[in-house]
Amino acid sequence: MLWRIFKYIEHLSHLRHRKGHGIHSPYLFEFIDRVVFNSEGVECPRMVLQEHRDLKNNVTITGGEGRSVSSFVLGSSVSEKYGALLYRIAGWFGPEMIVELGTGLGISTLYLASGSPGTTLHSIEGNTERATIAAHLVSRCNLGPVSIHWGEMDEKLSDILPLMPGRFMAYVDGNHSYEPTVRYVRNLLDRAGEEAVIIMDDIYWSRGMNRAWKEVTSWQETRISIDLFHMGILLLRKDLPQARLKIKF
Ligand SMILES: C[S@@+](CC[C@H](N)C(=O)[O-])C[C@H]1O[C@@H](n2cnc3c(N)ncnc32)[C@H](O)[C@@H]1O
């Protein structure tokens, strides 16, 4: 915890690209201004926010760990602010497929699927009870071509990888440790075209997760990395100059 606080202070002291200032690429400036900082005021559908809030107040015990839905949502699910960011990123890129590693209760799934309606979304979750709650959420909200795959991440990901087009959006939010995280991102990058976008959650959650972020951002293919502290965004377009951005979001 202390380490995270220290890292956050360090993050704030290294900011050079507040609100996109100092970014020379017009494409990247537009992404930061419109998508990250939402300069056009895009709003998530009320239904998405309502479902999120309902789950936040749900005290039913679930997940086999004696934990309530509410405690899982507050401690492990995406916040409204970051959910809305996922919604805008999905809407902006309009990917041909969305892949989510770590469904949880389906909250991030809800934001991603609503951001790009009609896009096939595959989401993987290893906990049966959570996967069931997420599947109910998906059908209740009529989210379209969304599949929740219950099982071990590596196994399910290897089933999905061959189906993935180059222009995908991936959200990596499961199994928060160094080695599996690096492996998932490596596998995703091996399928990726230049138009793919990969988002890693909790890049300062632990030393291991931070090491994973540093490692993937040292690779040539990850042309642009945007460090928002709670999330990291990787863009792969080769026509853009390499950039490593830290932003206070
Ligand atoms: C942080 S939660 C996901 C939260 C969700 N993305 C959201 O924001 O609403 C991570 C999830 O990954 C799942 N998970 C972790 N390791 C896994 C593994 N090896 N295989 C499958 N699922 C795994 C956990 O069961 C947990 O529900």
CSV table of C-alpha atoms and ligand atoms in Angstrom, one decimal:
chain,number,residue,atom,x,y,z
A,1,MET,CA,0.0,0.0,0.0
A,2,LEU,CA,2.8,2.4,1.0
A,3,TRP,CA,4.6,1.5,-2.2
A,4,ARG,CA,1.5,2.4,-4.3
A,5,ILE,CA,1.2,5.7,-2.6
A,6,PHE,CA,4.9,6.4,-3.3
A,7,LYS,CA,4.4,5.4,-6.9
A,8,TYR,CA,1.4,7.7,-7.2
A,9,ILE,CA,3.3,10.6,-5.9
A,10,GLU,CA,6.1,9.7,-8.3
A,11,HIS,CA,3.6,9.4,-11.1
A,12,LEU,CA,2.3,13.0,-10.4
A,13,SER,CA,5.8,14.4,-10.3
A,14,HIS,CA,6.7,12.9,-13.7
A,15,LEU,CA,3.7,14.3,-15.6
A,16,ARG,CA,4.6,16.1,-18.7
A,17,HIS,CA,1.4,15.6,-20.8
A,18,ARG,CA,-1.4,17.0,-18.7
A,19,LYS,CA,-4.5,17.1,-20.9
A,20,GLY,CA,-2.5,16.3,-23.9
A,21,HIS,CA,-0.2,19.4,-23.9
A,22,GLY,CA,3.2,18.7,-25.3
A,23,ILE,CA,1.9,15.9,-27.6
A,24,HIS,CA,2.9,16.6,-31.2
A,25,SER,CA,1.1,13.8,-33.0
A,26,PRO,CA,-2.4,15.1,-34.1
A,27,TYR,CA,-3.8,11.6,-33.9
A,28,LEU,CA,-2.6,11.1,-30.4
A,29,PHE,CA,-3.6,14.6,-29.3
A,30,GLU,CA,-7.1,13.9,-30.5
A,31,PHE,CA,-7.2,10.5,-28.7
A,32,ILE,CA,-6.1,12.1,-25.4
A,33,ASP,CA,-8.3,15.1,-25.7
A,34,ARG,CA,-11.5,13.5,-27.0
A,35,VAL,CA,-11.3,10.0,-25.7
A,36,VAL,CA,-9.3,10.2,-22.5
A,37,PHE,CA,-10.4,13.6,-21.3
A,38,ASN,CA,-13.8,13.4,-23.0
A,39,SER,CA,-13.8,16.9,-24.4
A,40,GLU,CA,-17.0,16.3,-26.3
A,41,GLY,CA,-18.9,15.1,-23.1
A,42,VAL,CA,-19.8,11.6,-24.3
A,43,GLU,CA,-22.1,10.0,-21.7
A,44,CYS,CA,-22.6,6.4,-20.9
A,45,PRO,CA,-26.1,5.1,-21.3
A,46,ARG,CA,-28.2,5.4,-18.1
A,47,MET,CA,-28.9,1.7,-18.1
A,48,VAL,CA,-25.1,1.0,-17.8
A,49,LEU,CA,-24.7,3.4,-14.8
A,50,GLN,CA,-27.9,2.0,-13.2
A,51,GLU,CA,-26.7,-1.6,-13.4
A,52,HIS,CA,-23.3,-0.7,-12.1
A,53,ARG,CA,-24.9,1.2,-9.1
A,54,ASP,CA,-27.3,-1.6,-8.4
A,55,LEU,CA,-24.5,-4.1,-8.2
A,56,LYS,CA,-22.5,-1.7,-6.0
A,57,ASN,CA,-25.4,-1.8,-3.5
A,58,ASN,CA,-26.0,-5.6,-3.7
A,59,VAL,CA,-25.1,-7.3,-0.4
A,60,THR,CA,-25.7,-10.9,-1.6
A,61,ILE,CA,-22.7,-13.1,-0.8
A,62,THR,CA,-21.1,-14.6,-3.9
A,63,GLY,CA,-17.8,-15.9,-5.5
A,64,GLY,CA,-17.3,-18.8,-3.0
A,65,GLU,CA,-15.1,-16.5,-0.8
A,66,GLY,CA,-17.8,-15.2,1.6
A,67,ARG,CA,-17.6,-11.8,-0.2
A,68,SER,CA,-20.6,-9.7,-1.1
A,69,VAL,CA,-21.3,-8.5,-4.6
A,70,SER,CA,-21.0,-5.0,-3.3
A,71,SER,CA,-17.5,-5.6,-1.8
A,72,PHE,CA,-16.3,-7.2,-5.0
A,73,VAL,CA,-17.6,-4.3,-7.1
A,74,LEU,CA,-16.0,-1.7,-4.8
A,75,GLY,CA,-12.7,-3.6,-4.5
A,76,SER,CA,-12.2,-5.3,-7.8
A,77,SER,CA,-14.4,-3.9,-10.5
A,78,VAL,CA,-13.7,-1.0,-12.7
A,79,SER,CA,-14.9,2.4,-11.3
A,80,GLU,CA,-17.5,4.5,-13.1
A,81,LYS,CA,-14.8,6.9,-14.3
A,82,TYR,CA,-12.6,4.1,-15.8
A,83,GLY,CA,-15.7,2.2,-17.0
A,84,ALA,CA,-16.7,5.3,-18.9
A,85,LEU,CA,-13.2,5.5,-20.4
A,86,LEU,CA,-13.5,1.9,-21.6
A,87,TYR,CA,-16.9,2.8,-23.1
A,88,ARG,CA,-15.3,5.8,-25.0
A,89,ILE,CA,-12.3,3.8,-26.2
A,90,ALA,CA,-14.5,1.0,-27.5
A,91,GLY,CA,-16.7,3.6,-29.3
A,92,TRP,CA,-13.7,5.5,-30.7
A,93,PHE,CA,-11.9,2.5,-32.1
A,94,GLY,CA,-15.0,0.5,-33.2
A,95,PRO,CA,-12.9,-2.7,-33.0
A,96,GLU,CA,-13.8,-5.8,-35.0
A,97,MET,CA,-13.7,-7.8,-31.7
A,98,ILE,CA,-13.3,-7.1,-28.0
A,99,VAL,CA,-11.5,-9.6,-25.8
A,100,GLU,CA,-11.6,-9.2,-22.0
A,101,LEU,CA,-9.4,-11.2,-19.6
A,102,GLY,CA,-11.1,-11.2,-16.2
A,103,THR,CA,-14.9,-10.6,-16.5
A,104,GLY,CA,-15.5,-10.4,-12.7
A,105,LEU,CA,-19.2,-9.7,-12.4
A,106,GLY,CA,-19.4,-8.3,-15.9
A,107,ILE,CA,-19.3,-4.5,-15.1
A,108,SER,CA,-16.4,-3.7,-17.4
A,109,THR,CA,-18.0,-6.0,-20.0
A,110,LEU,CA,-21.1,-3.8,-19.8
A,111,TYR,CA,-19.1,-0.7,-20.5
A,112,LEU,CA,-17.1,-2.3,-23.3
A,113,ALA,CA,-20.0,-3.9,-25.1
A,114,SER,CA,-22.2,-0.7,-24.8
A,115,GLY,CA,-19.4,1.4,-26.2
A,116,SER,CA,-19.2,-0.6,-29.4
A,117,PRO,CA,-22.7,-2.3,-29.9
A,118,GLY,CA,-22.8,-5.2,-32.3
A,119,THR,CA,-19.1,-5.9,-31.9
A,120,THR,CA,-18.4,-9.5,-30.8
A,121,LEU,CA,-17.0,-9.6,-27.3
A,122,HIS,CA,-15.4,-12.6,-25.7
A,123,SER,CA,-14.8,-12.4,-21.9
A,124,ILE,CA,-13.0,-15.0,-19.7
A,125,GLU,CA,-13.7,-15.6,-16.1
A,126,GLY,CA,-12.4,-18.5,-13.9
A,127,ASN,CA,-14.9,-18.1,-11.0
A,128,THR,CA,-18.1,-19.9,-11.7
A,129,GLU,CA,-20.4,-17.8,-9.6
A,130,ARG,CA,-19.1,-14.6,-10.9
A,131,ALA,CA,-19.2,-15.9,-14.5
A,132,THR,CA,-22.9,-16.8,-13.9
A,133,ILE,CA,-23.8,-13.3,-12.5
A,134,ALA,CA,-22.0,-11.7,-15.5
A,135,ALA,CA,-23.9,-13.9,-18.0
A,136,HIS,CA,-27.2,-12.9,-16.4
A,137,LEU,CA,-26.2,-9.2,-16.6
A,138,VAL,CA,-25.3,-9.6,-20.3
A,139,SER,CA,-28.7,-11.2,-21.1
A,140,ARG,CA,-30.7,-8.8,-18.9
A,141,CYS,CA,-29.1,-5.8,-20.7
A,142,ASN,CA,-29.4,-7.3,-24.2
A,143,LEU,CA,-25.7,-6.6,-24.9
A,144,GLY,CA,-25.6,-8.5,-28.2
A,145,PRO,CA,-22.9,-10.8,-29.3
A,146,VAL,CA,-21.2,-11.2,-26.0
A,147,SER,CA,-19.9,-14.6,-24.7
A,148,ILE,CA,-18.7,-15.2,-21.2
A,149,HIS,CA,-16.2,-18.1,-21.2
A,150,TRP,CA,-15.9,-19.8,-17.9
A,151,GLY,CA,-12.5,-21.4,-17.3
A,152,GLU,CA,-8.8,-21.0,-16.9
A,153,MET,CA,-7.4,-17.9,-18.6
A,154,ASP,CA,-4.6,-19.6,-20.6
A,155,GLU,CA,-6.9,-22.3,-21.9
A,156,LYS,CA,-9.8,-20.1,-22.9
A,157,LEU,CA,-7.5,-17.5,-24.4
A,158,SER,CA,-5.9,-20.1,-26.6
A,159,ASP,CA,-9.4,-21.0,-27.9
A,160,ILE,CA,-10.2,-17.4,-28.7
A,161,LEU,CA,-6.8,-16.2,-30.1
A,162,PRO,CA,-7.3,-18.0,-33.5
A,163,LEU,CA,-10.6,-16.3,-34.0
A,164,MET,CA,-9.3,-12.8,-33.4
A,165,PRO,CA,-9.0,-10.3,-36.2
A,166,GLY,CA,-6.0,-7.9,-36.2
A,167,ARG,CA,-8.2,-4.9,-35.3
A,168,PHE,CA,-9.2,-5.9,-31.8
A,169,MET,CA,-9.5,-4.2,-28.5
A,170,ALA,CA,-8.3,-6.2,-25.5
A,171,TYR,CA,-8.8,-5.4,-21.8
A,172,VAL,CA,-6.4,-7.3,-19.5
A,173,ASP,CA,-7.8,-7.4,-16.0
A,174,GLY,CA,-7.3,-10.9,-14.5
A,175,ASN,CA,-4.6,-12.8,-12.8
A,176,HIS,CA,-2.7,-9.8,-11.5
A,177,SER,CA,0.8,-11.0,-11.4
A,178,TYR,CA,3.9,-10.5,-13.5
A,179,GLU,CA,4.4,-13.7,-15.4
A,180,PRO,CA,0.8,-14.4,-16.6
A,181,THR,CA,0.2,-10.8,-17.4
A,182,VAL,CA,3.3,-10.6,-19.7
A,183,ARG,CA,2.3,-13.9,-21.3
A,184,TYR,CA,-1.2,-12.7,-22.1
A,185,VAL,CA,0.0,-9.4,-23.6
A,186,ARG,CA,2.6,-11.3,-25.6
A,187,ASN,CA,-0.1,-13.7,-27.0
A,188,LEU,CA,-2.4,-10.8,-27.8
A,189,LEU,CA,0.4,-8.8,-29.6
A,190,ASP,CA,1.2,-11.9,-31.7
A,191,ARG,CA,-2.3,-11.6,-33.1
A,192,ALA,CA,-2.5,-7.9,-33.3
A,193,GLY,CA,-2.5,-5.7,-36.4
A,194,GLU,CA,-1.5,-2.0,-36.2
A,195,GLU,CA,-5.1,-1.0,-35.4
A,196,ALA,CA,-5.3,-3.1,-32.3
A,197,VAL,CA,-5.5,-1.5,-28.8
A,198,ILE,CA,-4.6,-3.3,-25.6
A,199,ILE,CA,-5.5,-1.9,-22.2
A,200,MET,CA,-3.9,-3.2,-19.0
A,201,ASP,CA,-5.6,-2.6,-15.7
A,202,ASP,CA,-3.9,-2.1,-12.3
A,203,ILE,CA,-0.5,-1.4,-13.7
A,204,TYR,CA,0.6,-0.2,-10.2
A,205,TRP,CA,-1.4,-2.7,-8.2
A,206,SER,CA,1.8,-4.5,-7.1
A,207,ARG,CA,5.5,-4.5,-7.9
A,208,GLY,CA,4.9,-7.5,-10.2
A,209,MET,CA,2.2,-5.7,-12.2
A,210,ASN,CA,4.4,-2.7,-12.5
A,211,ARG,CA,7.2,-4.8,-13.7
A,212,ALA,CA,4.8,-6.4,-16.3
A,213,TRP,CA,3.9,-2.9,-17.5
A,214,LYS,CA,7.5,-1.8,-17.8
A,215,GLU,CA,8.4,-5.0,-19.7
A,216,VAL,CA,5.6,-4.7,-22.3
A,217,THR,CA,6.3,-1.0,-22.8
A,218,SER,CA,9.9,-1.9,-23.5
A,219,TRP,CA,8.8,-3.9,-26.6
A,220,GLN,CA,9.1,-2.4,-30.1
A,221,GLU,CA,5.5,-3.2,-31.1
A,222,THR,CA,4.0,-1.2,-28.3
A,223,ARG,CA,4.6,2.1,-30.1
A,224,ILE,CA,2.6,4.2,-27.8
A,225,SER,CA,2.0,3.7,-24.1
A,226,ILE,CA,-0.3,5.9,-22.0
A,227,ASP,CA,0.1,5.5,-18.3
A,228,LEU,CA,-3.0,6.7,-16.4
A,229,PHE,CA,-1.8,5.1,-13.2
A,230,HIS,CA,-4.8,2.8,-12.7
A,231,MET,CA,-4.8,1.7,-16.3
A,232,GLY,CA,-2.2,1.6,-19.2
A,233,ILE,CA,-3.2,1.9,-22.8
A,234,LEU,CA,-1.0,0.4,-25.6
A,235,LEU,CA,-1.4,1.6,-29.2
A,236,LEU,CA,0.5,-0.1,-32.0
A,237,ARG,CA,0.3,2.1,-35.1
A,238,LYS,CA,3.7,2.1,-36.8
A,239,ASP,CA,3.1,5.5,-38.5
A,240,LEU,CA,3.1,7.2,-35.1
A,241,PRO,CA,6.3,8.3,-33.4
A,242,GLN,CA,7.1,6.2,-30.4
A,243,ALA,CA,5.8,7.8,-27.2
A,244,ARG,CA,5.7,7.0,-23.6
A,245,LEU,CA,3.1,9.2,-21.9
A,246,LYS,CA,2.2,9.6,-18.3
A,247,ILE,CA,-1.1,11.4,-17.7
A,248,LYS,CA,-3.0,12.5,-14.6
A,249,PHE,CA,-6.5,11.2,-15.3
B,1,LIG,C1,-10.2,-7.6,-11.2
B,1,LIG,S1,-11.4,-8.9,-11.5
B,1,LIG,C2,-12.1,-8.4,-13.0
B,1,LIG,C3,-13.1,-7.2,-12.9
B,1,LIG,C4,-13.8,-6.8,-14.1
B,1,LIG,N1,-12.9,-6.7,-15.2
B,1,LIG,C5,-14.5,-5.5,-13.9
B,1,LIG,O1,-13.8,-4.5,-13.9
B,1,LIG,O2,-15.7,-5.5,-13.6
B,1,LIG,C6,-10.3,-10.2,-12.1
B,1,LIG,C7,-11.1,-11.4,-12.4
B,1,LIG,O3,-10.2,-12.3,-13.0
B,1,LIG,C8,-10.5,-13.6,-12.6
B,1,LIG,N2,-9.2,-14.4,-12.8
B,1,LIG,C9,-8.0,-14.3,-12.1
B,1,LIG,N3,-7.1,-15.2,-12.5
B,1,LIG,C10,-7.8,-16.0,-13.4
B,1,LIG,C11,-7.4,-17.1,-14.2
B,1,LIG,N4,-6.1,-17.6,-14.1
B,1,LIG,N5,-8.3,-17.7,-15.0
B,1,LIG,C12,-9.5,-17.1,-15.1
B,1,LIG,N6,-10.0,-16.1,-14.4
B,1,LIG,C13,-9.1,-15.5,-13.6
B,1,LIG,C14,-10.9,-13.5,-11.2
B,1,LIG,O4,-11.7,-14.6,-10.8
B,1,LIG,C15,-11.6,-12.2,-11.1
B,1,LIG,O5,-13.0,-12.3,-11.2
